[in-house]
Coordinates of C-alpha atoms in Angstrom, one line a residue:
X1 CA 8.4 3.3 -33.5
X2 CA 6.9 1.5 -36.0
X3 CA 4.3 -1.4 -35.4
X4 CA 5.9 -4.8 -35.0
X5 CA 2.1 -6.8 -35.9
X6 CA -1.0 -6.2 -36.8
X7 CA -3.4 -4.1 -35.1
X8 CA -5.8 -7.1 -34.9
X9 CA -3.2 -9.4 -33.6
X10 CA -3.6 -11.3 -30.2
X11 CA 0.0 -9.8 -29.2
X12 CA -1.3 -6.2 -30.2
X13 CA -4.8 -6.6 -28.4
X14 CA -3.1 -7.3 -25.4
X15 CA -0.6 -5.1 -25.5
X16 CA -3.9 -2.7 -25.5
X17 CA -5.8 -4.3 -23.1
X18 CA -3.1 -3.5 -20.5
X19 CA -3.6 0.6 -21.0
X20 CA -5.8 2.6 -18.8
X21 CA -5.1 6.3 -21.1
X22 CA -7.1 9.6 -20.3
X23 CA -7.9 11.7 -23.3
X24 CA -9.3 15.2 -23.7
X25 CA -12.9 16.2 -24.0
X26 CA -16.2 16.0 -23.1
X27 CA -17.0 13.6 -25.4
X28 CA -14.2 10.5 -26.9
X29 CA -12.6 11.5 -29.7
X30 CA -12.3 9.3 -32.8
X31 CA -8.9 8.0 -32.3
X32 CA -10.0 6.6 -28.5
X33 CA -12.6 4.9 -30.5
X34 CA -10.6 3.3 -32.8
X35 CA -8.4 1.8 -30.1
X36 CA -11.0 0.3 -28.3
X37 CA -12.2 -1.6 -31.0
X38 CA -8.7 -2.8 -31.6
X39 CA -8.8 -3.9 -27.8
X40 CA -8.2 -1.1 -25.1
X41 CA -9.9 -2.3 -22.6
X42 CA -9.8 0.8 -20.2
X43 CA -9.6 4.4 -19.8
X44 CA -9.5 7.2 -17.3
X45 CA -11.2 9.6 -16.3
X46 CA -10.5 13.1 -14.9
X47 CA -12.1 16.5 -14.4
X48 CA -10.9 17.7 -17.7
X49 CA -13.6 15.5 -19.3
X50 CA -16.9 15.9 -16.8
X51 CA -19.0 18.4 -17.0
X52 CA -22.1 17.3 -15.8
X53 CA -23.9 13.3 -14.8
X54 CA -25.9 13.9 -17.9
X55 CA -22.6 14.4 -20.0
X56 CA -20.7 11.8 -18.5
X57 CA -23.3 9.1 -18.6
X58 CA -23.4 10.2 -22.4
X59 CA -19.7 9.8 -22.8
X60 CA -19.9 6.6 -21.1
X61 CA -22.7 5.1 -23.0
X62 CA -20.7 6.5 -26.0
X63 CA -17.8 4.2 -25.2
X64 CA -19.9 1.3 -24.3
X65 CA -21.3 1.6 -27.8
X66 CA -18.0 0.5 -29.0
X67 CA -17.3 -1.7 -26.4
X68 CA -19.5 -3.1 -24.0
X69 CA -17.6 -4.6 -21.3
X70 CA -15.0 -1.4 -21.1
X71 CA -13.3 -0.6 -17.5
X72 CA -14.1 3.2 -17.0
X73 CA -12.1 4.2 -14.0
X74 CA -11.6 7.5 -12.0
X75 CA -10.1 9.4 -9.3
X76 CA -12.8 9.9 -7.5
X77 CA -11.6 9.6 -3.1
X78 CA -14.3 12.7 -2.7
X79 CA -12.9 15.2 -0.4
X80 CA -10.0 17.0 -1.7
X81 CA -9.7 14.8 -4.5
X82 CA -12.6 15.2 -6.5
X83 CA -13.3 14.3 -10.7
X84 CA -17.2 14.6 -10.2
X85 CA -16.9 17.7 -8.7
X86 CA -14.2 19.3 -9.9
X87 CA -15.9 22.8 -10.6
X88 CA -17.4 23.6 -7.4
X89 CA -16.2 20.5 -4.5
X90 CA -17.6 17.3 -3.7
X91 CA -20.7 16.6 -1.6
X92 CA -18.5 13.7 0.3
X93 CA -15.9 14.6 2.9
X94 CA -12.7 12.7 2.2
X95 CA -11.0 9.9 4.5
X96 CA -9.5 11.7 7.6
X97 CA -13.0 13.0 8.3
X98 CA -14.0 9.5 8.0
X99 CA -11.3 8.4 10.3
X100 CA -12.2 11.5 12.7
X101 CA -15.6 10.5 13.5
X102 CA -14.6 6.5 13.2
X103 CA -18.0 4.9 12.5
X104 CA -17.6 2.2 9.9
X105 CA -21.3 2.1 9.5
X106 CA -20.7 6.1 8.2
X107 CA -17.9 5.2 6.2
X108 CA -19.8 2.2 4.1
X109 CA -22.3 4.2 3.7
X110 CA -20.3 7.3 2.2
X111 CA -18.8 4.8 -0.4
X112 CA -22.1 3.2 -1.0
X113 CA -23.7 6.6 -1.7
X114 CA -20.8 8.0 -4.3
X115 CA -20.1 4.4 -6.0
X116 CA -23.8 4.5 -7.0
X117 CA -23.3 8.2 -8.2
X118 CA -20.5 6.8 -10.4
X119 CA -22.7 3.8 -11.4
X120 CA -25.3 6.2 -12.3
X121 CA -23.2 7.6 -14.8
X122 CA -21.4 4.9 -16.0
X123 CA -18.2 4.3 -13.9
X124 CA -17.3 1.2 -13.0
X125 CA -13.6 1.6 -11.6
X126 CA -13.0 3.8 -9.3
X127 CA -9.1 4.9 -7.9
X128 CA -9.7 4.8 -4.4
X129 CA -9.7 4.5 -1.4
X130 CA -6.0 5.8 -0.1
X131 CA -5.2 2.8 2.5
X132 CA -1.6 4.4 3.4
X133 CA -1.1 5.0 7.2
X134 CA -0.2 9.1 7.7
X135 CA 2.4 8.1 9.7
X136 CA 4.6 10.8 9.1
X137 CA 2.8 14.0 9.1
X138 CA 4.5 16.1 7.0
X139 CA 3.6 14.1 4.1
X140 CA 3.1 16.3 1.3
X141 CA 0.8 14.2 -0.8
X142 CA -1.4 11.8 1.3
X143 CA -2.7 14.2 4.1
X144 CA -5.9 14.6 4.6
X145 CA -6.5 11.3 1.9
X146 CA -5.9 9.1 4.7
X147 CA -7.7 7.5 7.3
X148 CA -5.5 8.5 9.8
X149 CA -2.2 7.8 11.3
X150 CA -3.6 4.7 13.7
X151 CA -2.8 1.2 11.9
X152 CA -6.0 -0.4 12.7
X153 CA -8.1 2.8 12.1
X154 CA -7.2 3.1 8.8
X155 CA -7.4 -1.1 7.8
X156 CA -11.3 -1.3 8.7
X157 CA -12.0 2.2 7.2
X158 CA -10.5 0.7 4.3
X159 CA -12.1 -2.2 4.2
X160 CA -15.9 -0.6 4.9
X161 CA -15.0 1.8 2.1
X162 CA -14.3 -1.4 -0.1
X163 CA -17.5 -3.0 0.8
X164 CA -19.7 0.2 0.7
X165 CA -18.1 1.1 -2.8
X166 CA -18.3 -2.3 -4.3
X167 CA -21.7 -3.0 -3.3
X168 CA -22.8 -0.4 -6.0
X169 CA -21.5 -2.3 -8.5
X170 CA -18.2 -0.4 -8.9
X171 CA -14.9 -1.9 -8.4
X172 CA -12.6 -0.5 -5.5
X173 CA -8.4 0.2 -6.3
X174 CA -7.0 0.0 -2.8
X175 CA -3.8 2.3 -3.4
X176 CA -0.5 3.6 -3.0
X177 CA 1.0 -0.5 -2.4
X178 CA 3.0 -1.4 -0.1
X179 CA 1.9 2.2 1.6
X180 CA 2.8 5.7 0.4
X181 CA 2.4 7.6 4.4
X182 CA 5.7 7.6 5.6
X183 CA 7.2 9.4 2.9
X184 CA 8.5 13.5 2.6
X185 CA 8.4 13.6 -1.3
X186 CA 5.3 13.7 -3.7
X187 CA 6.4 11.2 -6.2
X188 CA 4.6 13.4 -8.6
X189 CA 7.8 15.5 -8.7
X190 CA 10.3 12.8 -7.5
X191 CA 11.1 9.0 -6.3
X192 CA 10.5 9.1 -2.3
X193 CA 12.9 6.5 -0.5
X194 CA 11.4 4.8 2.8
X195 CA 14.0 3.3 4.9
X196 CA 11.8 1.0 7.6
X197 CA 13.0 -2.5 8.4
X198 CA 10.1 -5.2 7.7
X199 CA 8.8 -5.4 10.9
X200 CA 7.4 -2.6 10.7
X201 CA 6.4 -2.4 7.5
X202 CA 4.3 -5.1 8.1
X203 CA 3.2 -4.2 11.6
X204 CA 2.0 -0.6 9.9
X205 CA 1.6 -0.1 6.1
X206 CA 0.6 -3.7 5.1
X207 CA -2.4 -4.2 8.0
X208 CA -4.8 -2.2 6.1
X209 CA -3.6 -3.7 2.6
X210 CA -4.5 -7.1 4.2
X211 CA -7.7 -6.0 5.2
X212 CA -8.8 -4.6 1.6
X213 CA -7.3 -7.7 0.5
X214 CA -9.8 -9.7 2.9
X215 CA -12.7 -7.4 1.8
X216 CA -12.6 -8.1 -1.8
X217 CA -10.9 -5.4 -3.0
X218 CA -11.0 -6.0 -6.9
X219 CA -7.9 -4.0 -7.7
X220 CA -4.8 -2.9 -5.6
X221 CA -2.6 0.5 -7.1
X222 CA 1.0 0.2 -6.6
X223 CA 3.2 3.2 -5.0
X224 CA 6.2 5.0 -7.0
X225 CA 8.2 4.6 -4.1
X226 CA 11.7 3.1 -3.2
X227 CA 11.5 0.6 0.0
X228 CA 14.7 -0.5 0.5
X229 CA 13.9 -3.3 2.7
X230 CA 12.5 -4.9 0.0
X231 CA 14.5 -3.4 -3.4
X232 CA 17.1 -0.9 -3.1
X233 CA 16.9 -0.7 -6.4
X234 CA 13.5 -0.4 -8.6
X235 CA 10.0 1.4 -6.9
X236 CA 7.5 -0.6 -6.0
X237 CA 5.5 -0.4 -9.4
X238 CA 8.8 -1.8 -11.0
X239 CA 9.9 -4.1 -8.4
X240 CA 8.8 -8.1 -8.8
X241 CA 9.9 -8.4 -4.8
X242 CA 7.1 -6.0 -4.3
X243 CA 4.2 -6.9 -6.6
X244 CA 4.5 -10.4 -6.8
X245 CA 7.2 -12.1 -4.3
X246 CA 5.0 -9.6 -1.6
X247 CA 1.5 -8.5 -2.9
X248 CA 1.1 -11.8 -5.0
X249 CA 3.1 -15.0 -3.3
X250 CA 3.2 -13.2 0.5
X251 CA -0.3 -11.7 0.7
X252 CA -2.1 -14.1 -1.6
X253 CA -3.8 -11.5 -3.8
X254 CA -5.3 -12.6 -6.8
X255 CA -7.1 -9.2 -8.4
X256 CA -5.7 -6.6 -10.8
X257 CA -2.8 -4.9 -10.3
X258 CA -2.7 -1.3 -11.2
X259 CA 0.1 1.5 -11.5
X260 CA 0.2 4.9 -10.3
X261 CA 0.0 7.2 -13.5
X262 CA 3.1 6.4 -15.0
X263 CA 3.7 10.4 -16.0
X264 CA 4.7 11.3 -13.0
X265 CA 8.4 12.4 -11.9
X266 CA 9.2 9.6 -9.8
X267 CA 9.3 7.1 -12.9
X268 CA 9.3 9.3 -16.1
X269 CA 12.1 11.0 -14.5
X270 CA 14.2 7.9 -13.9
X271 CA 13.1 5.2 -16.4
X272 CA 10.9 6.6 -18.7
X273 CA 7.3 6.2 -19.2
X274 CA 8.0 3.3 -21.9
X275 CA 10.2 1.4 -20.3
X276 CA 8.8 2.3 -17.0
X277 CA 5.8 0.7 -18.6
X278 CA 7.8 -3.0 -19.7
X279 CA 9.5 -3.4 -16.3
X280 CA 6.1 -2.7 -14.4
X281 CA 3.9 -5.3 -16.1
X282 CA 7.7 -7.5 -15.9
X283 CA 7.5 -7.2 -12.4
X284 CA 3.7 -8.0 -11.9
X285 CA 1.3 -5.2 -12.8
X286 CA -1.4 -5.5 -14.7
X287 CA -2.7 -2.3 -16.0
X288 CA -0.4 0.6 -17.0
X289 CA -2.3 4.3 -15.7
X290 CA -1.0 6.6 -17.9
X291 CA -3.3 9.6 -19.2
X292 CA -3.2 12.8 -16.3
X293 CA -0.8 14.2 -18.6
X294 CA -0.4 12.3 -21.5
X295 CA -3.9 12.1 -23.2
X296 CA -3.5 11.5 -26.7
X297 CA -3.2 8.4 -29.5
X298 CA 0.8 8.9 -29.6
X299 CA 1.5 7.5 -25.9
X300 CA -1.2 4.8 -26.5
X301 CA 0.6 3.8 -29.7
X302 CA 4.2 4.3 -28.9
X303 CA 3.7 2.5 -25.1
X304 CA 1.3 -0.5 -27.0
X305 CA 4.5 -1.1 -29.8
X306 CA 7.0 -1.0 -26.9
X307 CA 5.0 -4.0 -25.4
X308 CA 4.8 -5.9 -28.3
X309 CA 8.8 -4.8 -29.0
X310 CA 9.6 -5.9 -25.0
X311 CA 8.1 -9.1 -26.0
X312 CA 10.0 -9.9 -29.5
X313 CA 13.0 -9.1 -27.9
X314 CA 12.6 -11.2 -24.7
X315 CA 12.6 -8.6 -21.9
X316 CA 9.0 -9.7 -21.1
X317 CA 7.3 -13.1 -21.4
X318 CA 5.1 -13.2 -23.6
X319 CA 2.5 -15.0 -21.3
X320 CA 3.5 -12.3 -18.1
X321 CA 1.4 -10.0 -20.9
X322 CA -0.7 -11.5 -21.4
X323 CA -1.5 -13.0 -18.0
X324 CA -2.1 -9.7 -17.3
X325 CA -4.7 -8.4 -20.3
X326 CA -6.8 -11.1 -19.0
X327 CA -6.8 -9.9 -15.3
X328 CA -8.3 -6.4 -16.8
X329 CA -10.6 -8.4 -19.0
X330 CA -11.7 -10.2 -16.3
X331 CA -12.5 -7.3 -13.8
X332 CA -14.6 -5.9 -16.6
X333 CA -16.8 -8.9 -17.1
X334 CA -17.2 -8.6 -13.0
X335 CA -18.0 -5.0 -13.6
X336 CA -20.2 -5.9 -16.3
X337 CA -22.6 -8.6 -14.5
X338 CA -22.5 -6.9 -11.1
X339 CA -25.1 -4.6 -9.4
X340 CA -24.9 -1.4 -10.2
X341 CA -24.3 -0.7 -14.1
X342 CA -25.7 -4.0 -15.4
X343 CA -29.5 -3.3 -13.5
X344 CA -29.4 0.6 -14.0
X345 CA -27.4 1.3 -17.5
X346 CA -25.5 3.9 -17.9
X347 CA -28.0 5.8 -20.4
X348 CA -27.8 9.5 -20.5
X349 CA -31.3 9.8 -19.9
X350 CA -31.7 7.8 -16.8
X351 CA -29.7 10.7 -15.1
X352 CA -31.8 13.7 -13.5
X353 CA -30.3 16.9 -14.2
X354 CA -27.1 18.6 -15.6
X355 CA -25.6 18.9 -12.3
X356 CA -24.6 17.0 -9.5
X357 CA -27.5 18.0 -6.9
X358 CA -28.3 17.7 -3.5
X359 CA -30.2 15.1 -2.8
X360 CA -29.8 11.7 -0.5
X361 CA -24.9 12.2 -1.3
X362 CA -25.7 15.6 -0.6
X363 CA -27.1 14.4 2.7
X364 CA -25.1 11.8 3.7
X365 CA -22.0 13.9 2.7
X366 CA -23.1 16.7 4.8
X367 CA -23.9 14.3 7.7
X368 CA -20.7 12.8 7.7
X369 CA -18.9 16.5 7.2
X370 CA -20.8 18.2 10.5
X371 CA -19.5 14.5 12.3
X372 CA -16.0 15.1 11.7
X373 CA -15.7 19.0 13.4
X374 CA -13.5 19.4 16.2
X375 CA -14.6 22.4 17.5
X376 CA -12.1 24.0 20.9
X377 CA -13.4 27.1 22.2
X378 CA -10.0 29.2 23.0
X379 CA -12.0 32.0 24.5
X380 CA -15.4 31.9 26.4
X381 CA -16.4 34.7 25.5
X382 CA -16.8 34.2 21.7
X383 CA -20.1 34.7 20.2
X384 CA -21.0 33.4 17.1
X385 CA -20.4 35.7 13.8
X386 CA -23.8 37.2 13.2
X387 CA -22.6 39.8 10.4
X388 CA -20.8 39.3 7.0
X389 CA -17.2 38.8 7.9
X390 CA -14.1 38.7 6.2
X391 CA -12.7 35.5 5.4
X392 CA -8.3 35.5 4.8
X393 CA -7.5 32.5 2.6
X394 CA -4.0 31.0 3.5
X395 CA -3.6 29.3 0.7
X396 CA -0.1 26.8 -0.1
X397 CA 0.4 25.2 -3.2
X398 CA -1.6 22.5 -3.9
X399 CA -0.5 19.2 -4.8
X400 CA -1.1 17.9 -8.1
X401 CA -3.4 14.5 -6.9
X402 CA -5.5 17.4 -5.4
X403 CA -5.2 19.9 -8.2
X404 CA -5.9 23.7 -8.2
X405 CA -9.0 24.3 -10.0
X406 CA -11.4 23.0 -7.4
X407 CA -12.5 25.8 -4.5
X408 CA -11.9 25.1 -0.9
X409 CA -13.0 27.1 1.9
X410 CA -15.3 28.6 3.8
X411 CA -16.1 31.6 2.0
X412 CA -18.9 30.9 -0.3
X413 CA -20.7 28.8 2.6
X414 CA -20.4 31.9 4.6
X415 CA -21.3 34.1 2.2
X416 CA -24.4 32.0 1.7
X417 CA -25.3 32.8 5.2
X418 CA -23.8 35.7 5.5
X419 CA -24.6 38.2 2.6
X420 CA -21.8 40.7 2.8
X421 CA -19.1 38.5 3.2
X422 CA -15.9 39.4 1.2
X423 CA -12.8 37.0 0.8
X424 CA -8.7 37.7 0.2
X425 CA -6.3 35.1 -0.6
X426 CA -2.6 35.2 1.0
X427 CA 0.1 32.9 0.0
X428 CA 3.2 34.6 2.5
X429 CA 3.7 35.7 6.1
X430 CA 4.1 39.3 5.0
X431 CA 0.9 39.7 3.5
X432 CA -0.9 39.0 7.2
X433 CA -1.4 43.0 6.9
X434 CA -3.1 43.0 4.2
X435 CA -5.8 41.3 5.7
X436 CA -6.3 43.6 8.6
X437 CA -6.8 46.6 6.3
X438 CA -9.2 44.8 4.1
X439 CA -10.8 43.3 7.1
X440 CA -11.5 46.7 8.4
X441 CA -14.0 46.3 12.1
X442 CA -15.1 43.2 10.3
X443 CA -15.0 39.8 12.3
X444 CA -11.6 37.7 10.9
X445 CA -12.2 33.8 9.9
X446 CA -8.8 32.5 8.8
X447 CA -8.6 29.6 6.9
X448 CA -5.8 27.3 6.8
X449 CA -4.7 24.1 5.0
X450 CA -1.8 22.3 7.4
X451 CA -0.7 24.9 8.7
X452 CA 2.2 22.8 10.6
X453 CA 4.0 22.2 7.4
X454 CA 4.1 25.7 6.0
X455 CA 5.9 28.5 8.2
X456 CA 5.0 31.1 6.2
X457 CA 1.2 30.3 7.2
X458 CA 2.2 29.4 11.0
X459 CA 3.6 33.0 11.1
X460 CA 1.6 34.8 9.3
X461 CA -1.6 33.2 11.4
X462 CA 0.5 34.5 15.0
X463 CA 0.8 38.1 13.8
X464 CA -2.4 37.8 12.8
X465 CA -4.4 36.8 16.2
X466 CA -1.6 38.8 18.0
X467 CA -2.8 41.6 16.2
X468 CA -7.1 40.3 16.0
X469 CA -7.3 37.5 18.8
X470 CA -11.2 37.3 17.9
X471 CA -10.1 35.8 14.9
X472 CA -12.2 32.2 13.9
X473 CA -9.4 29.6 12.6
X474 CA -10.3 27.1 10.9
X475 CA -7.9 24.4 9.7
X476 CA -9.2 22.1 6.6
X477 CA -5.9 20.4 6.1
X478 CA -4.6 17.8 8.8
X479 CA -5.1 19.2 12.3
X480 CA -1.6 19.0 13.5
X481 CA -1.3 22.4 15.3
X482 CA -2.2 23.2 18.4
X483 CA -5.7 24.8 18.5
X484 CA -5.6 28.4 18.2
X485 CA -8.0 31.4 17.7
X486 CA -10.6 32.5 19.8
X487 CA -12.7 29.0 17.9
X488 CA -10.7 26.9 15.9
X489 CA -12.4 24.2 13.8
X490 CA -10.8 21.3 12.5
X491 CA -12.7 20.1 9.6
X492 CA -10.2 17.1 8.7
X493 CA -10.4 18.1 4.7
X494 CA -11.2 20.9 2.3
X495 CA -14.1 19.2 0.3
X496 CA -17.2 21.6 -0.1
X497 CA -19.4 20.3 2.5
X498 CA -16.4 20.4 5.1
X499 CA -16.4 24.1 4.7
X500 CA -20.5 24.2 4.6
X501 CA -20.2 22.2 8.1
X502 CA -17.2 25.1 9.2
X503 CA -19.7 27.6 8.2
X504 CA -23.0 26.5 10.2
X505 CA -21.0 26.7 13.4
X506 CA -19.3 30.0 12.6
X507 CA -22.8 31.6 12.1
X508 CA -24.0 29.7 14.7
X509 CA -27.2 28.2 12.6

């Protein structure tokens, strides 16, 4: 497609100002330059492009060179889903653990503590938190990223994260609109369908929405999901019934309006990510996340000439656009003058160290983490494990919000305690004796990650205390199983000091 206007045209700029691209690198490469000083007004980050808070607040600054009032937004929930972190886990448990131990006070604090690690470094828009209600519980993609399954649990956790987060200076994205918890499919691969009647959608997923709403939550992320109650047609990023007869006319909310990363499945695989794109901002989004995938100049320029095209031809208003290129511009300017960024500057050398330390998130992280435990002692008799053990990984696929690359478990925390101890990963039932021979007379701490929604794991866990019932279990997924093992721990998420928490009680230290 070829340009329809110039590059330095008011059409073209906010056609640009509506992205929010990722891109590859440590550092921003020269065509991400050029586009913000044509107008982009916001890009993403992920763990592909963090290395360290010395790097990052060098590739920040970098971009602010260029542009000074530029949205740089994140994934960062901390647990499971960690950007920061990516290499070795985060120092924050994620939001069930939160919910678990149910102290607002905790939570604000938690969000407090990592929104000024982001500041620190030059963030200023961070994806989170997850405000969907886990109501259904095999729910491949929310989880342990929720609160909880209890309505009003999760709405004031959601709204302390907000005000803890926000208070640092970095704007909040209260995500998956109009609620992504009751759903069976990870709309990463395809479109989920919810079939509840309105009552209960607003009795359930839109109580903690209205909360974040009535905390100030400066941007709102809309869901790739199908409710048919409200459009039996379009998903919720695409749907005007949705974003604005709903979010905007219902609920009253006035901030930006953000899609899920248009890449995924669930609207590349049924629209397109370019038309997707016209029929989101159509319907009432603001800000187009595209980039987990897609992280080059091509989808900038093809999705920015598609706008401009939508809007020669008609299919969208020309004042919907840009309508929306001022609500980014004008969450930057709020990012720009608030506490956080504009007092401490993002300036590489403000930043202590190539690597995100312990310290006061470290501590905070960690107190939260040990809070969360559920500990159930199945057998009195169980002593804690005083030699190096032998730790059997269960390990299921992870999903792609989580990703792969970042470790989970209890191993290295043990090992840390424990010299000696050696680890094996499993991934199907018939494995289970493999871990007896490589166990050996050594003590057995199984590791699980939901293990009610995988019954390969479920099975291979029985044969495996049938076989060693002194065997430590300790689930880091949602604790939906009953408690099994001679001491099962529920850790209510997988993040790195989840398992350090695990791993204190195992040793008994």
């Amino acid at each position: 497609m070829t340009t329809l206007v110039s590059p330095t045209s008011t059409l073209t700029r906010d056609a640009l100002a509506v992205l929010q691209p990722g891109f590859v690198g440590a550092t921003a490469p020269d065509w991400l330059l050029r586009r913000v000083g044509e107008g982009l007004s916001s890009v993403g980050l992920f763990g592909r492009n963090i290395t360290s808070p010395r790097q990052l607040a060098a590739l920040t600054a970098q971009l602010r060179a260029e542009r000074d009032d530029i949205l740089v937004a994140i994934d960062e929930e901390g647990g499971d889903v960690t950007r920061l972190e990516v290499q070795n886990g985060s120092s924050f448990p994620g939001n069930l653990a939160l919910g678990a131990v149910d102290d607002t006070d905790l939570t604000r604090a938690v969000a407090r503590e990592l929104g000024r690690r982001l500041a620190e470094c030059g963030v200023n828009l961070n994806w989170s938190p997850s405000a969907d209600v886990n109501s259904n519980p095999g729910n491949p993609v929310i989880g342990v990223r929720s609160f909880g399954a209890d309505t009003q649990l999760v709405a004031r956790h959601t709204a302390a994260y907000i005000e803890g987060l926000q208070s640092s200076g970095v704007a909040a994205c209260t995500k998956h609109f109009p609620g992504h918890g009751d759903t069976a499919v990870d709309s990463h691969h395809a479109l989920p369908r919810i079939d509840v009647d309105l009552d209960i959608l607003h009795a359930r997923e839109l109580v903690p929405f209205r909360a974040a709403i009535a905390a100030g939550s400066k941007s709102v992320m809309s869901a790739h999901i199908l409710l048919s109650a409200l459009d039996q047609d379009r998903p919720a990023t695409l749907s005007p019934q949705v974003l604005t007869g709903l979010l905007r006319d219902e609920l009253g909310y006035q901030g930006l309006i953000i899609t899920d990363g248009m890449e995924m499945r669930a609207i590349s695989g049924t629209y397109g990510i370019e038309h997707g794109s016209v029929l989101a901002i159509a319907a009432g989004a603001d800000a187009i996340c595209v980039g987990g995938g897609l992280a080059d100049d091509e989808i900038v320029v093809r999705l920015r000439d598609t706008l401009v095209a939508a809007v020669h031809s008609g299919e969208l208003p020309e004042e919907r656009l840009a309508d929306a290129a001022e609500r980014v511009r004008s969450l930057a300017r709020w990012t720009q003058h608030s506490r956080g960024i504009a007092e401490r500057g993002p300036d590489a050398g403000s930043v202590a160290g190539d690597a995100f330390a312990p310290g006061t998130a470290a501590g905070i992280g960690l107190v939260a983490a040990r809070r969360a435990l559920r500990i159930t002692r199945n057998d009195e008799r169980f002593t804690p494990v005083k030699e190096a053990p032998y730790v059997a990984s269960f390990t299921p696929e992870a999903n792609i919000a989580v990703g792969d690359e970042t470790p989970w478990g209890v191993a290295a925390e043990l090992a840390r305690l424990l010299p000696g101890t050696e680890t094996g990963t499993y991934g199907s039932e018939s494995e289970f004796g493999g871990v007896l021979r490589a166990a050996g007379g050594r003590r057995v701490v199984a590791v699980v990650r939901d293990v009610h929604r995988h019954p390969w794991m479920a099975g291979a866990l029985d044969a495996l205390l049938a076989a060693r019932p002194d065997t430590v279990v300790v689930e880091m997924g949602v604790p939906e199983a009953p408690p099994r093992g001679a001491l099962y721990i529920a850790t209510h998420g997988a993040a790195r000091v989840c398992g350090r928490a695990a791993a204190e009680v195992v040793a008994g230290v």
